[in-house]
JSON list of C-alpha atoms in Angstrom, two decimals:
[
{"chain": "A", "resi": 920, "resn": "MET", "atom": "CA", "xyz": [4.38, -3.15, 5.68]},
{"chain": "A", "resi": 921, "resn": "ARG", "atom": "CA", "xyz": [8.22, -2.33, 4.01]},
{"chain": "A", "resi": 922, "resn": "LEU", "atom": "CA", "xyz": [8.76, 1.43, 3.04]},
{"chain": "A", "resi": 923, "resn": "LEU", "atom": "CA", "xyz": [12.25, 2.66, 1.85]},
{"chain": "A", "resi": 924, "resn": "PHE", "atom": "CA", "xyz": [13.05, 6.23, 2.33]},
{"chain": "A", "resi": 925, "resn": "VAL", "atom": "CA", "xyz": [15.83, 7.52, -0.21]},
{"chain": "A", "resi": 926, "resn": "GLY", "atom": "CA", "xyz": [17.95, 9.54, 1.84]},
{"chain": "A", "resi": 927, "resn": "ASP", "atom": "CA", "xyz": [19.67, 9.40, 5.03]},
{"chain": "A", "resi": 928, "resn": "GLU", "atom": "CA", "xyz": [18.45, 9.49, 8.26]},
{"chain": "A", "resi": 929, "resn": "GLU", "atom": "CA", "xyz": [19.44, 12.98, 8.90]},
{"chain": "A", "resi": 930, "resn": "GLU", "atom": "CA", "xyz": [16.63, 13.83, 6.19]},
{"chain": "A", "resi": 931, "resn": "TYR", "atom": "CA", "xyz": [14.05, 11.54, 7.25]},
{"chain": "A", "resi": 932, "resn": "GLY", "atom": "CA", "xyz": [14.59, 13.06, 10.81]},
{"chain": "A", "resi": 933, "resn": "LYS", "atom": "CA", "xyz": [13.74, 16.66, 9.28]},
{"chain": "A", "resi": 934, "resn": "ALA", "atom": "CA", "xyz": [10.72, 15.28, 7.55]},
{"chain": "A", "resi": 935, "resn": "ALA", "atom": "CA", "xyz": [8.74, 13.08, 10.57]},
{"chain": "A", "resi": 936, "resn": "THR", "atom": "CA", "xyz": [7.66, 14.01, 13.34]},
{"chain": "A", "resi": 937, "resn": "LYS", "atom": "CA", "xyz": [8.74, 11.94, 15.96]},
{"chain": "A", "resi": 938, "resn": "GLY", "atom": "CA", "xyz": [7.00, 10.38, 19.59]},
{"chain": "A", "resi": 939, "resn": "GLU", "atom": "CA", "xyz": [3.56, 9.09, 17.83]},
{"chain": "A", "resi": 940, "resn": "ASP", "atom": "CA", "xyz": [2.73, 4.92, 18.71]},
{"chain": "A", "resi": 941, "resn": "GLY", "atom": "CA", "xyz": [1.42, 4.32, 15.22]},
{"chain": "A", "resi": 942, "resn": "SER", "atom": "CA", "xyz": [1.37, 0.71, 13.53]},
{"chain": "A", "resi": 943, "resn": "PRO", "atom": "CA", "xyz": [4.46, -1.01, 12.97]},
{"chain": "A", "resi": 944, "resn": "PHE", "atom": "CA", "xyz": [6.66, -1.22, 9.45]},
{"chain": "A", "resi": 945, "resn": "SER", "atom": "CA", "xyz": [9.66, -1.71, 8.29]},
{"chain": "A", "resi": 946, "resn": "LEU", "atom": "CA", "xyz": [11.89, 1.22, 7.14]},
{"chain": "A", "resi": 947, "resn": "PHE", "atom": "CA", "xyz": [15.01, 1.24, 4.96]},
{"chain": "A", "resi": 948, "resn": "PHE", "atom": "CA", "xyz": [17.34, 4.03, 3.93]},
{"chain": "A", "resi": 949, "resn": "CYS", "atom": "CA", "xyz": [18.82, 4.16, 0.25]},
{"chain": "A", "resi": 950, "resn": "ASP", "atom": "CA", "xyz": [20.65, 7.12, -0.67]},
{"chain": "A", "resi": 951, "resn": "ARG", "atom": "CA", "xyz": [19.36, 6.30, -4.68]},
{"chain": "A", "resi": 952, "resn": "PRO", "atom": "CA", "xyz": [16.48, 5.10, -5.82]},
{"chain": "A", "resi": 953, "resn": "PRO", "atom": "CA", "xyz": [16.34, 0.96, -6.06]},
{"chain": "A", "resi": 954, "resn": "SER", "atom": "CA", "xyz": [17.13, -0.16, -9.39]},
{"chain": "A", "resi": 955, "resn": "GLY", "atom": "CA", "xyz": [14.81, -2.87, -10.80]},
{"chain": "A", "resi": 956, "resn": "SER", "atom": "CA", "xyz": [11.11, -2.80, -10.37]},
{"chain": "A", "resi": 957, "resn": "GLY", "atom": "CA", "xyz": [10.73, -1.81, -6.62]},
{"chain": "A", "resi": 958, "resn": "GLN", "atom": "CA", "xyz": [8.51, -4.01, -6.31]},
{"chain": "A", "resi": 959, "resn": "ASP", "atom": "CA", "xyz": [9.84, -5.61, -2.76]},
{"chain": "A", "resi": 960, "resn": "PHE", "atom": "CA", "xyz": [8.61, -1.87, -1.20]},
{"chain": "A", "resi": 961, "resn": "ASP", "atom": "CA", "xyz": [5.25, -1.09, -0.78]},
{"chain": "A", "resi": 962, "resn": "ALA", "atom": "CA", "xyz": [6.23, 2.50, -1.51]},
{"chain": "A", "resi": 963, "resn": "THR", "atom": "CA", "xyz": [9.60, 4.96, -1.85]},
{"chain": "A", "resi": 964, "resn": "VAL", "atom": "CA", "xyz": [9.59, 7.85, 0.21]},
{"chain": "A", "resi": 965, "resn": "VAL", "atom": "CA", "xyz": [11.78, 10.92, -1.39]},
{"chain": "A", "resi": 966, "resn": "PRO", "atom": "CA", "xyz": [12.82, 14.08, -0.53]},
{"chain": "A", "resi": 967, "resn": "ALA", "atom": "CA", "xyz": [11.16, 16.81, -2.87]},
{"chain": "A", "resi": 968, "resn": "LEU", "atom": "CA", "xyz": [14.76, 17.89, -4.52]},
{"chain": "A", "resi": 969, "resn": "ARG", "atom": "CA", "xyz": [15.87, 14.60, -4.38]},
{"chain": "A", "resi": 970, "resn": "PHE", "atom": "CA", "xyz": [12.93, 13.20, -6.58]},
{"chain": "A", "resi": 971, "resn": "LEU", "atom": "CA", "xyz": [12.79, 16.45, -9.23]},
{"chain": "A", "resi": 972, "resn": "SER", "atom": "CA", "xyz": [16.80, 15.82, -9.65]},
{"chain": "A", "resi": 973, "resn": "TRP", "atom": "CA", "xyz": [15.76, 11.98, -10.89]},
{"chain": "A", "resi": 974, "resn": "PRO", "atom": "CA", "xyz": [16.04, 11.85, -14.48]},
{"chain": "A", "resi": 975, "resn": "ALA", "atom": "CA", "xyz": [12.01, 10.96, -16.13]},
{"chain": "A", "resi": 976, "resn": "GLY", "atom": "CA", "xyz": [11.23, 7.39, -15.77]},
{"chain": "A", "resi": 977, "resn": "LEU", "atom": "CA", "xyz": [13.35, 6.15, -13.24]},
{"chain": "A", "resi": 978, "resn": "ALA", "atom": "CA", "xyz": [11.09, 6.02, -10.33]},
{"chain": "A", "resi": 979, "resn": "SER", "atom": "CA", "xyz": [8.60, 2.97, -10.61]},
{"chain": "A", "resi": 980, "resn": "GLY", "atom": "CA", "xyz": [5.87, 1.57, -7.73]},
{"chain": "A", "resi": 981, "resn": "ILE", "atom": "CA", "xyz": [4.33, 4.05, -5.32]},
{"chain": "A", "resi": 982, "resn": "VAL", "atom": "CA", "xyz": [6.36, 7.12, -5.13]},
{"chain": "A", "resi": 983, "resn": "ILE", "atom": "CA", "xyz": [5.80, 9.60, -2.61]},
{"chain": "A", "resi": 984, "resn": "ALA", "atom": "CA", "xyz": [7.46, 13.09, -2.49]},
{"chain": "A", "resi": 985, "resn": "SER", "atom": "CA", "xyz": [8.10, 15.00, 0.57]},
{"chain": "A", "resi": 986, "resn": "GLY", "atom": "CA", "xyz": [9.22, 18.41, 1.03]},
{"chain": "A", "resi": 987, "resn": "PRO", "atom": "CA", "xyz": [7.34, 22.21, 1.67]},
{"chain": "A", "resi": 988, "resn": "ALA", "atom": "CA", "xyz": [3.85, 23.08, 0.07]},
{"chain": "A", "resi": 989, "resn": "GLY", "atom": "CA", "xyz": [5.46, 25.47, -2.90]},
{"chain": "A", "resi": 990, "resn": "MET", "atom": "CA", "xyz": [6.91, 22.11, -4.71]},
{"chain": "A", "resi": 991, "resn": "ALA", "atom": "CA", "xyz": [3.81, 19.95, -4.47]},
{"chain": "A", "resi": 992, "resn": "ARG", "atom": "CA", "xyz": [2.56, 20.94, -8.17]},
{"chain": "A", "resi": 993, "resn": "GLU", "atom": "CA", "xyz": [6.15, 20.58, -9.60]},
{"chain": "A", "resi": 994, "resn": "CYS", "atom": "CA", "xyz": [6.72, 16.95, -7.92]},
{"chain": "A", "resi": 995, "resn": "PHE", "atom": "CA", "xyz": [2.82, 15.80, -9.16]},
{"chain": "A", "resi": 996, "resn": "ASP", "atom": "CA", "xyz": [3.83, 17.10, -12.81]},
{"chain": "A", "resi": 997, "resn": "SER", "atom": "CA", "xyz": [7.21, 15.05, -12.55]},
{"chain": "A", "resi": 998, "resn": "GLY", "atom": "CA", "xyz": [5.45, 11.87, -11.92]},
{"chain": "A", "resi": 999, "resn": "CYS", "atom": "CA", "xyz": [4.78, 11.19, -8.01]},
{"chain": "A", "resi": 1000, "resn": "ALA", "atom": "CA", "xyz": [1.98, 9.06, -6.84]},
{"chain": "A", "resi": 1001, "resn": "ASP", "atom": "CA", "xyz": [1.49, 11.46, -3.57]},
{"chain": "A", "resi": 1002, "resn": "TYR", "atom": "CA", "xyz": [3.22, 14.21, -1.88]},
{"chain": "A", "resi": 1003, "resn": "ILE", "atom": "CA", "xyz": [3.24, 14.63, 1.91]},
{"chain": "A", "resi": 1004, "resn": "ARG", "atom": "CA", "xyz": [4.18, 18.16, 3.59]},
{"chain": "A", "resi": 1005, "resn": "GLU", "atom": "CA", "xyz": [7.01, 18.38, 5.89]},
{"chain": "A", "resi": 1006, "resn": "PRO", "atom": "CA", "xyz": [7.18, 17.35, 8.64]},
{"chain": "A", "resi": 1007, "resn": "TRP", "atom": "CA", "xyz": [4.15, 14.37, 9.00]},
{"chain": "A", "resi": 1008, "resn": "THR", "atom": "CA", "xyz": [3.79, 11.48, 11.32]},
{"chain": "A", "resi": 1009, "resn": "GLU", "atom": "CA", "xyz": [4.80, 8.14, 10.35]},
{"chain": "A", "resi": 1010, "resn": "ALA", "atom": "CA", "xyz": [0.73, 7.42, 10.69]},
{"chain": "A", "resi": 1011, "resn": "GLU", "atom": "CA", "xyz": [-0.04, 9.73, 8.18]},
{"chain": "A", "resi": 1012, "resn": "LEU", "atom": "CA", "xyz": [2.83, 8.66, 6.08]},
{"chain": "A", "resi": 1013, "resn": "LEU", "atom": "CA", "xyz": [1.34, 4.71, 6.43]},
{"chain": "A", "resi": 1014, "resn": "ALA", "atom": "CA", "xyz": [-2.36, 5.74, 5.76]},
{"chain": "A", "resi": 1015, "resn": "ARG", "atom": "CA", "xyz": [-1.68, 7.46, 2.47]},
{"chain": "A", "resi": 1016, "resn": "VAL", "atom": "CA", "xyz": [0.63, 4.67, 1.24]},
{"chain": "A", "resi": 1017, "resn": "GLN", "atom": "CA", "xyz": [-2.22, 1.98, 1.97]},
{"chain": "A", "resi": 1018, "resn": "ALA", "atom": "CA", "xyz": [-4.73, 4.80, 0.38]},
{"chain": "A", "resi": 1019, "resn": "ARG", "atom": "CA", "xyz": [-2.40, 4.22, -2.84]},
{"chain": "A", "resi": 1020, "resn": "SER", "atom": "CA", "xyz": [-1.60, 0.56, -2.75]},
{"chain": "A", "resi": 1021, "resn": "GLY", "atom": "CA", "xyz": [-5.27, -0.80, -3.18]},
{"chain": "A", "resi": 1022, "resn": "ASN", "atom": "CA", "xyz": [-6.51, -3.76, -1.46]},
{"chain": "A", "resi": 1023, "resn": "ARG", "atom": "CA", "xyz": [-4.34, -3.82, 1.73]},
{"chain": "A", "resi": 1024, "resn": "LEU", "atom": "CA", "xyz": [-6.01, -5.09, 4.98]},
{"chain": "A", "resi": 1025, "resn": "GLU", "atom": "CA", "xyz": [-4.28, -5.14, 8.15]},
{"chain": "A", "resi": 1026, "resn": "LEU", "atom": "CA", "xyz": [-6.13, -6.93, 11.01]},
{"chain": "A", "resi": 1027, "resn": "GLU", "atom": "CA", "xyz": [-5.08, -7.27, 14.82]},
{"chain": "A", "resi": 1028, "resn": "ARG", "atom": "CA", "xyz": [-2.43, -4.90, 14.36]},
{"chain": "A", "resi": 1029, "resn": "GLY", "atom": "CA", "xyz": [-0.85, -5.76, 11.39]},
{"chain": "A", "resi": 1030, "resn": "LEU", "atom": "CA", "xyz": [-0.90, -9.96, 13.04]},
{"chain": "A", "resi": 1031, "resn": "LEU", "atom": "CA", "xyz": [-2.99, -10.62, 9.89]},
{"chain": "A", "resi": 1032, "resn": "VAL", "atom": "CA", "xyz": [-2.29, -8.81, 6.63]},
{"chain": "A", "resi": 1033, "resn": "ILE", "atom": "CA", "xyz": [-4.03, -9.04, 3.44]},
{"chain": "A", "resi": 1034, "resn": "ASP", "atom": "CA", "xyz": [-2.27, -7.59, 0.69]},
{"chain": "A", "resi": 1035, "resn": "LYS", "atom": "CA", "xyz": [-2.21, -7.86, -3.09]},
{"chain": "A", "resi": 1036, "resn": "GLY", "atom": "CA", "xyz": [-3.95, -11.02, -3.14]},
{"chain": "A", "resi": 1037, "resn": "ARG", "atom": "CA", "xyz": [-2.36, -12.81, -0.43]},
{"chain": "A", "resi": 1038, "resn": "LEU", "atom": "CA", "xyz": [-3.26, -13.41, 3.26]},
{"chain": "A", "resi": 1039, "resn": "TYR", "atom": "CA", "xyz": [0.07, -13.29, 6.11]},
{"chain": "A", "resi": 1040, "resn": "GLY", "atom": "CA", "xyz": [-0.16, -14.46, 9.20]},
{"chain": "A", "resi": 1041, "resn": "PRO", "atom": "CA", "xyz": [1.95, -15.76, 11.44]},
{"chain": "A", "resi": 1042, "resn": "ARG", "atom": "CA", "xyz": [2.02, -19.31, 10.05]},
{"chain": "A", "resi": 1043, "resn": "GLY", "atom": "CA", "xyz": [3.12, -17.94, 6.51]},
{"chain": "A", "resi": 1044, "resn": "SER", "atom": "CA", "xyz": [0.75, -16.87, 3.43]},
{"chain": "A", "resi": 1045, "resn": "ALA", "atom": "CA", "xyz": [-1.65, -18.05, 1.17]},
{"chain": "A", "resi": 1046, "resn": "ARG", "atom": "CA", "xyz": [-3.29, -16.90, -2.10]},
{"chain": "A", "resi": 1047, "resn": "LEU", "atom": "CA", "xyz": [-6.61, -15.85, -1.91]},
{"chain": "A", "resi": 1048, "resn": "SER", "atom": "CA", "xyz": [-9.27, -15.52, -4.28]},
{"chain": "A", "resi": 1049, "resn": "ALA", "atom": "CA", "xyz": [-10.53, -11.69, -6.01]},
{"chain": "A", "resi": 1050, "resn": "ALA", "atom": "CA", "xyz": [-13.98, -12.61, -4.62]},
{"chain": "A", "resi": 1051, "resn": "MET", "atom": "CA", "xyz": [-12.68, -13.80, -0.89]},
{"chain": "A", "resi": 1052, "resn": "CYS", "atom": "CA", "xyz": [-10.14, -10.81, -0.71]},
{"chain": "A", "resi": 1053, "resn": "GLY", "atom": "CA", "xyz": [-13.50, -8.20, -1.78]},
{"chain": "A", "resi": 1054, "resn": "THR", "atom": "CA", "xyz": [-15.71, -10.03, 1.31]},
{"chain": "A", "resi": 1055, "resn": "LEU", "atom": "CA", "xyz": [-12.89, -9.74, 3.78]},
{"chain": "A", "resi": 1056, "resn": "LEU", "atom": "CA", "xyz": [-12.46, -5.79, 2.70]},
{"chain": "A", "resi": 1057, "resn": "LEU", "atom": "CA", "xyz": [-16.52, -5.46, 3.05]},
{"chain": "A", "resi": 1058, "resn": "LEU", "atom": "CA", "xyz": [-16.77, -6.68, 6.46]},
{"chain": "A", "resi": 1059, "resn": "SER", "atom": "CA", "xyz": [-13.70, -5.10, 7.56]},
{"chain": "A", "resi": 1060, "resn": "GLY", "atom": "CA", "xyz": [-15.10, -2.33, 5.98]},
{"chain": "A", "resi": 1061, "resn": "ASN", "atom": "CA", "xyz": [-18.29, -2.68, 8.36]},
{"chain": "A", "resi": 1062, "resn": "LYS", "atom": "CA", "xyz": [-16.92, -3.90, 11.65]},
{"chain": "A", "resi": 1063, "resn": "GLY", "atom": "CA", "xyz": [-19.99, -4.49, 14.00]},
{"chain": "A", "resi": 1064, "resn": "ARG", "atom": "CA", "xyz": [-22.47, -3.53, 11.57]},
{"chain": "A", "resi": 1065, "resn": "PRO", "atom": "CA", "xyz": [-24.88, -6.51, 9.38]},
{"chain": "A", "resi": 1066, "resn": "VAL", "atom": "CA", "xyz": [-23.73, -6.86, 6.06]},
{"chain": "A", "resi": 1067, "resn": "PRO", "atom": "CA", "xyz": [-26.95, -8.15, 3.85]},
{"chain": "A", "resi": 1068, "resn": "ARG", "atom": "CA", "xyz": [-26.22, -11.11, 1.99]},
{"chain": "A", "resi": 1069, "resn": "GLY", "atom": "CA", "xyz": [-26.83, -10.07, -1.00]},
{"chain": "A", "resi": 1070, "resn": "ALA", "atom": "CA", "xyz": [-24.00, -7.67, -1.00]},
{"chain": "A", "resi": 1071, "resn": "ILE", "atom": "CA", "xyz": [-21.73, -10.71, -0.07]},
{"chain": "A", "resi": 1072, "resn": "ALA", "atom": "CA", "xyz": [-23.33, -12.59, -2.79]},
{"chain": "A", "resi": 1073, "resn": "ALA", "atom": "CA", "xyz": [-22.35, -9.75, -5.16]},
{"chain": "A", "resi": 1074, "resn": "LEU", "atom": "CA", "xyz": [-18.48, -10.62, -4.44]},
{"chain": "A", "resi": 1075, "resn": "ALA", "atom": "CA", "xyz": [-19.33, -14.12, -4.33]},
{"chain": "A", "resi": 1076, "resn": "GLU", "atom": "CA", "xyz": [-17.85, -16.41, -7.43]},
{"chain": "A", "resi": 1077, "resn": "PRO", "atom": "CA", "xyz": [-20.34, -16.70, -9.68]},
{"chain": "A", "resi": 1078, "resn": "VAL", "atom": "CA", "xyz": [-21.24, -21.18, -10.12]},
{"chain": "A", "resi": 1079, "resn": "SER", "atom": "CA", "xyz": [-21.22, -21.51, -13.46]},
{"chain": "A", "resi": 1080, "resn": "ALA", "atom": "CA", "xyz": [-24.27, -23.32, -14.92]},
{"chain": "A", "resi": 1081, "resn": "ASN", "atom": "CA", "xyz": [-22.14, -24.42, -17.73]},
{"chain": "A", "resi": 1082, "resn": "GLY", "atom": "CA", "xyz": [-20.44, -27.66, -17.37]},
{"chain": "A", "resi": 1083, "resn": "ARG", "atom": "CA", "xyz": [-18.03, -29.72, -19.06]},
{"chain": "A", "resi": 1084, "resn": "ALA", "atom": "CA", "xyz": [-20.20, -32.98, -19.47]},
{"chain": "A", "resi": 1085, "resn": "ILE", "atom": "CA", "xyz": [-19.88, -35.65, -21.75]},
{"chain": "A", "resi": 1086, "resn": "ASP", "atom": "CA", "xyz": [-22.81, -38.47, -22.07]},
{"chain": "A", "resi": 1087, "resn": "MET", "atom": "CA", "xyz": [-22.18, -41.79, -21.87]},
{"chain": "A", "resi": 1088, "resn": "ARG", "atom": "CA", "xyz": [-24.07, -44.35, -23.75]}
]
């Protein structure tokens, strides 16, 4: 997971609680929002005062504002996707990003990742169909429990009864 913190390391240190051993992620620092779509990062975390000073529409992608509880409403009204109260833990931040990023699944402590229809692993990546992603998410969510065939069949790609055929005479 790739996260961008708009601010410096000192601001990050004040916002985040240290000393936990959570899932690994890549953290990048920048003093201003990235130009472009922001799709290089899974989420952008911004101190609330800094976020509120941005012009409307500047933020793109998943933006999580961070600050005291009293600033949450104003940040939501200004367009942030989520708000996290300070101090927060890195595990809490990761959980919020994963909840906002949709169909993301990490297996084997991040060794295998399914994100936005792609499977990433030590040997590269591969595109997965929506049905395959759904099936893997279903099985992962029911780890150790039986999953009915009907549930898997409901996610499977339909077998077309209509095909293109040419009658040869």
